[in-house]
Coordinates of C-alpha atoms in Angstrom, one line a residue:
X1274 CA 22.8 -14.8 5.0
X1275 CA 19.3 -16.5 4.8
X1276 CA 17.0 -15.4 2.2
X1277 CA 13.8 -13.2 2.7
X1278 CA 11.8 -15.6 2.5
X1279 CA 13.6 -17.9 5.2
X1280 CA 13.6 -15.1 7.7
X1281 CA 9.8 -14.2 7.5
X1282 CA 9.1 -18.0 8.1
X1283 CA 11.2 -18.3 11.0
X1284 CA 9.7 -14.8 12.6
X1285 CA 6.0 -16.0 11.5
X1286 CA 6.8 -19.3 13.7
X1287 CA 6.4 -17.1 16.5
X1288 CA 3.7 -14.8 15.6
X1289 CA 0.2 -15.0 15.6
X1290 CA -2.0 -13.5 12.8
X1291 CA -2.6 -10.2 13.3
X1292 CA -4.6 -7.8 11.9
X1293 CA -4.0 -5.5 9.2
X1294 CA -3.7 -1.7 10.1
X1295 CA -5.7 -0.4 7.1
X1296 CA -8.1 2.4 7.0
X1297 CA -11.2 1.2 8.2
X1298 CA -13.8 1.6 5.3
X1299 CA -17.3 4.0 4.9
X1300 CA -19.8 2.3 7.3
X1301 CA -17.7 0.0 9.0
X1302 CA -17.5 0.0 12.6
X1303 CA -14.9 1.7 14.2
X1304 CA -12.0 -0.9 15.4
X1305 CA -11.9 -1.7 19.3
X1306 CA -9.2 0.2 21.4
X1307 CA -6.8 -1.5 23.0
X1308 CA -4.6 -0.7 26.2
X1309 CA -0.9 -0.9 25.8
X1310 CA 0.8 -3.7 27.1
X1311 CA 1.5 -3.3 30.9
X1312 CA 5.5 -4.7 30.6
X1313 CA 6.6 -2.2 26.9
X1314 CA 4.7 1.5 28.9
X1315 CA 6.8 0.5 32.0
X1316 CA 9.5 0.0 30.6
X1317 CA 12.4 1.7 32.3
X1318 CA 14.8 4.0 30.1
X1319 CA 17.1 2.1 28.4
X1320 CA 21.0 3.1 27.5
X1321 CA 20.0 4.1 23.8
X1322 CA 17.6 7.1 25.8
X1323 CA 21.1 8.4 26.8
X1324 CA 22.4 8.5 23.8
X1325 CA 19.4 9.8 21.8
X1326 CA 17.8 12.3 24.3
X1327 CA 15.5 14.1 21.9
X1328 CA 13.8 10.0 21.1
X1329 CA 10.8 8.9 23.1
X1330 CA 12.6 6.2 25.7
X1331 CA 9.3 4.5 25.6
X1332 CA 9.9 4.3 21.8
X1333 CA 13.1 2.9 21.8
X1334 CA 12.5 0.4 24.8
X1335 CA 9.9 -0.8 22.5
X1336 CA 12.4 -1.2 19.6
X1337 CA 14.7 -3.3 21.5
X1338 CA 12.1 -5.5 23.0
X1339 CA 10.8 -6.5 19.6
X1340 CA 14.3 -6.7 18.2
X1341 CA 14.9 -8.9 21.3
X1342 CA 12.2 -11.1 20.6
X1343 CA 13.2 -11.4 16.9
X1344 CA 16.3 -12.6 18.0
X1345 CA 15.1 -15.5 20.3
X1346 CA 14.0 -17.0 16.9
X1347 CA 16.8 -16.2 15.2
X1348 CA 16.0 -14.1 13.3
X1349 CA 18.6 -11.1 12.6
X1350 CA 20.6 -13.0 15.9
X1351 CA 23.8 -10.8 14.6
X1352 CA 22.5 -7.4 14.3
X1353 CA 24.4 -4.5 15.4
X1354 CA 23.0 -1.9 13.7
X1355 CA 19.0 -0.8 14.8
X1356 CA 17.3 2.2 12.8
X1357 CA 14.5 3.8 15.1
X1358 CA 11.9 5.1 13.5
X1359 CA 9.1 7.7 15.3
X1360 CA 6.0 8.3 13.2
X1361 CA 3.6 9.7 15.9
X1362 CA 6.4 13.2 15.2
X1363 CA 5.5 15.9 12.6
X1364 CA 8.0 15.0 9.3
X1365 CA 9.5 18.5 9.7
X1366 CA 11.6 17.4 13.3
X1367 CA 14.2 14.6 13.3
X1368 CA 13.1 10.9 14.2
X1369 CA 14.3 8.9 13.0
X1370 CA 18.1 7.7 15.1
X1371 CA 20.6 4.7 13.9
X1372 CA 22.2 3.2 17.0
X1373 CA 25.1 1.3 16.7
X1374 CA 24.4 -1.3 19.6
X1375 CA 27.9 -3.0 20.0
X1376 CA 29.8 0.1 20.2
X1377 CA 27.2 2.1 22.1
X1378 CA 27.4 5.0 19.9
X1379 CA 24.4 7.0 18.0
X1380 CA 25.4 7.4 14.5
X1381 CA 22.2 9.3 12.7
X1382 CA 19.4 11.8 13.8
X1383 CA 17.2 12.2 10.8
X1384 CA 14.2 13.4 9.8
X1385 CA 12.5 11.1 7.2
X1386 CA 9.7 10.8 5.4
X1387 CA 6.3 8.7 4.8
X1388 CA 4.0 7.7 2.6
X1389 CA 1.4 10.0 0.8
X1390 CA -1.6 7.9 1.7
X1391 CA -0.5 8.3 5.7
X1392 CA -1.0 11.9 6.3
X1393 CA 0.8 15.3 6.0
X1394 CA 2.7 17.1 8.0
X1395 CA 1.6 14.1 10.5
X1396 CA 1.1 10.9 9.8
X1397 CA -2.3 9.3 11.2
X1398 CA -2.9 6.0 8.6
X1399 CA -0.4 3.0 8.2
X1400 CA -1.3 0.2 6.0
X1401 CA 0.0 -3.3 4.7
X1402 CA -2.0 -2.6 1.4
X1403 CA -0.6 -2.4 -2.1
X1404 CA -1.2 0.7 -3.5
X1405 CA -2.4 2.7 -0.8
X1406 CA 1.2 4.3 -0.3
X1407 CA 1.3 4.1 3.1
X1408 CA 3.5 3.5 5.7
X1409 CA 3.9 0.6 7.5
X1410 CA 4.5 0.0 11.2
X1411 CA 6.3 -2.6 13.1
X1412 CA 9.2 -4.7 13.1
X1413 CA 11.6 -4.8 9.4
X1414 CA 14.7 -7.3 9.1
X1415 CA 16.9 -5.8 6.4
X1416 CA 17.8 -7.9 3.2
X1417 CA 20.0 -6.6 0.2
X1418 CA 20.5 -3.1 -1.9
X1419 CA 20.0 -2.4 -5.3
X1420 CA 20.1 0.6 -7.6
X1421 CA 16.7 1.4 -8.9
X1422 CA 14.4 4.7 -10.0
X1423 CA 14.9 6.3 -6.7
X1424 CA 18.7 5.4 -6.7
X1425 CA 20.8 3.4 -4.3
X1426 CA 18.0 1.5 -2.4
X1427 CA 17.6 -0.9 1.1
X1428 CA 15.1 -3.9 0.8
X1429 CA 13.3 -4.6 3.8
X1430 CA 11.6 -7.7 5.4
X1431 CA 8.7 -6.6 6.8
X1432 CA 8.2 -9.4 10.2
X1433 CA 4.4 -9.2 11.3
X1434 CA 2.3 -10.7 9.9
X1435 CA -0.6 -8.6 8.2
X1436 CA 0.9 -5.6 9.8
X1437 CA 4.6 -5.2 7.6
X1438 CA 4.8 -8.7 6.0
X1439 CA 3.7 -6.9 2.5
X1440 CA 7.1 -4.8 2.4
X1441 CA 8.8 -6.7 -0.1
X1442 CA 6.1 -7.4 -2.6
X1443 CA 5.3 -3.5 -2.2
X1444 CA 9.1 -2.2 -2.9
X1445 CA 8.9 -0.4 1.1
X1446 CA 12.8 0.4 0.8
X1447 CA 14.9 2.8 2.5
X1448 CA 15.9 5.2 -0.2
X1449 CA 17.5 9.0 -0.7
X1450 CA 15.1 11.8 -2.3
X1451 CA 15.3 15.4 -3.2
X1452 CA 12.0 16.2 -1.3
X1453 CA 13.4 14.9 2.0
X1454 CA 14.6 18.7 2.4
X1455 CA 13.9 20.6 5.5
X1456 CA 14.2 24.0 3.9
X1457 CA 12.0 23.1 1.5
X1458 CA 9.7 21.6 3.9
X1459 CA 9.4 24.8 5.9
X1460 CA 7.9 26.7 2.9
X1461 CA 5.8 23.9 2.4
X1462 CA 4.6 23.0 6.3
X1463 CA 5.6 19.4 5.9
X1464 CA 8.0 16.9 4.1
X1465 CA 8.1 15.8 0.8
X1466 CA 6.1 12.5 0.9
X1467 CA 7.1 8.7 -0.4
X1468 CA 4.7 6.0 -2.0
X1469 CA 5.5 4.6 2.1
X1470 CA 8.8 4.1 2.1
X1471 CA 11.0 5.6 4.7
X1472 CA 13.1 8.1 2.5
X1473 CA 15.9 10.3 3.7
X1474 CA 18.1 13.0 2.2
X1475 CA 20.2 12.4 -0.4
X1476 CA 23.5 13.4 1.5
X1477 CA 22.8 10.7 3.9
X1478 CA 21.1 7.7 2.2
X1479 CA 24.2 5.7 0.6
X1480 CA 26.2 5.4 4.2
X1481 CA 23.1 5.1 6.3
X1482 CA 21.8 2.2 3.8
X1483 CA 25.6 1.0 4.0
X1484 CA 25.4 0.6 8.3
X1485 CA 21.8 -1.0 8.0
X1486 CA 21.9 -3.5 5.2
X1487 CA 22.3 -7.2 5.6
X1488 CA 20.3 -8.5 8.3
X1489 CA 20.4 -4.9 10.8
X1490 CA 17.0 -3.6 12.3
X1491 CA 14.5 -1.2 11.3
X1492 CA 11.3 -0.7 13.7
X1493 CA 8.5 2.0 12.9
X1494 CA 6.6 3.0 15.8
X1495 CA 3.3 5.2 16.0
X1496 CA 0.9 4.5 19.0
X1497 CA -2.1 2.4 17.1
X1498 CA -3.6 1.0 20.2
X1499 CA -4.2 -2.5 18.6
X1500 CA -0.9 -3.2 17.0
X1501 CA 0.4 -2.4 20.2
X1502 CA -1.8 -4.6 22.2
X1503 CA -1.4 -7.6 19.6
X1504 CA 1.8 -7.3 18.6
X1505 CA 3.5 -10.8 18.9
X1506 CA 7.0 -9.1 18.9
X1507 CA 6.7 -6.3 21.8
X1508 CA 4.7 -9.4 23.6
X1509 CA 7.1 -12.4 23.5
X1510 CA 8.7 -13.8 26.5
X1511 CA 12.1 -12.9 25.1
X1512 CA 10.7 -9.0 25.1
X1513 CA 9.4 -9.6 28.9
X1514 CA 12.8 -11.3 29.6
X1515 CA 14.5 -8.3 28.4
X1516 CA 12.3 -5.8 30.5
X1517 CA 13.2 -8.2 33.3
X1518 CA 17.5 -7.8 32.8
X1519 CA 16.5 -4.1 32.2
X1520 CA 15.0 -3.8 35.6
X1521 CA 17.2 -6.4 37.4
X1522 CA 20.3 -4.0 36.0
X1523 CA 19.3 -0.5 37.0
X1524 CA 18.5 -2.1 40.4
X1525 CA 21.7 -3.6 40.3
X1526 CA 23.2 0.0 39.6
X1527 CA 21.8 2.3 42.2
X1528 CA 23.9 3.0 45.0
X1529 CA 22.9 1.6 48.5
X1530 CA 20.8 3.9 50.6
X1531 CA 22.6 5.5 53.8

């Protein structure tokens, strides 16, 4: 398996710089909205919509493309294992789904939580930042596990550049916690929150970490306009070629007219 620090090189060979997703700062302007790009909205539904009908399809074609487009630089090239995560839904409904992709079959629907410094009930803020405990978005290659303060844990290699590259240096595992309780969350009106990484339930964390460790996928989605537009990984032409077989294969599929 290649080391953290080999993978990020390989994926940054690909990608541009892009900016950081930060909260903007008292008196600066306001950051310039961007347009989706025209080939991850269109997008047609994709067979992992099928088997997780309560996930955005738009979400998870987005999830593959990047994943594809890691891929074409060989990066995580023998994945079969790719963790969805939705952070434009309220913490209190399930999204986040684990897919296994060679044997077609949906193996978690989860709720999960996020960082403090992202929002409540909702998360609205994502950050790169040390110490603004905040999630981050994009694109993660997993790495190794280890047993730490919040127990049996998932390192992560965050794969844009000023987006999720931080992840390692800011300990953004996949971990179990007592306040990822939905009963408790109820009473509450929201989740317990993380310092931004994606925790999950306790009953759940050691066999989900055990499917996604060692060089499976993680992608965290919320619709930020300009990480959408610049994104170097739902952009690639390995993502557009993907679209492409999509398209090309539900053509291929429908039954002649007449």
């Amino acid at each position: 398996m290649l080391k953290p620090r080999t993978l990020l090189l390989a994926a940054a060979a690909l990608l541009p710089a892009t900016p950081g997703l930060a909260t903007r700062k008292a008196g600066e302007p306001a950051a310039v909205r961007f347009s989706p790009p025209v080939a991850a909205a269109t997008l047609p539904a994709s067979p992992l919509a099928r088997l997780a009908p309560g996930a955005d399809p738009k979400v998870l074609d987005l999830a593959q493309a990047a994943m594809q487009c890691a891929q074409a630089s060989g990066v995580g090239a023998s994945a079969r294992r790719l963790a969805v995560i939705d952070y434009s839904r309220p913490s209190l409904l399930p999204r986040l789904w684990v897919f296994d992709l060679t044997a077609g079959k949906l193996l978690y629907e989860e709720v999960v939580a996020h960082g403090q410094g992202s929002g409540d009930n909702l998360a609205t803020r994502f950050s790169n930042r040390d110490g603004s405990h905040q999630s981050s978005l994009g694109l993660f290659v997993t790495a190794d596990t280890y047993t730490g303060k919040n127990g049996y844990s998932l390192r992560m290699q965050g794969l844009e550049p000023g987006v999720n590259d931080a992840a390692m240096a800011r300990a953004i595992v996949m971990h179990g916690a007592p306040y990822v309780d939905a009963a408790q969350g109820k009473r509450m009106g929201r989740l317990g929150r993380s310092w931004g990484c994606p925790a999950v339930r306790n009953a759940v964390a050691k066999p989900m970490i055990d499917l996604l460790k060692g060089g499976q996928f993680v992608f965290s989605y919320y619709p930020d306009q300009a990480w959408l537009a610049r994104s170097a990984l739902l952009n690639c032409p390995a993502a557009r070629r993907q679209h492409d077989a999509l398209v090309h294969h539900d053509t291929a599929a429908r039954p002649a007219s007449g």
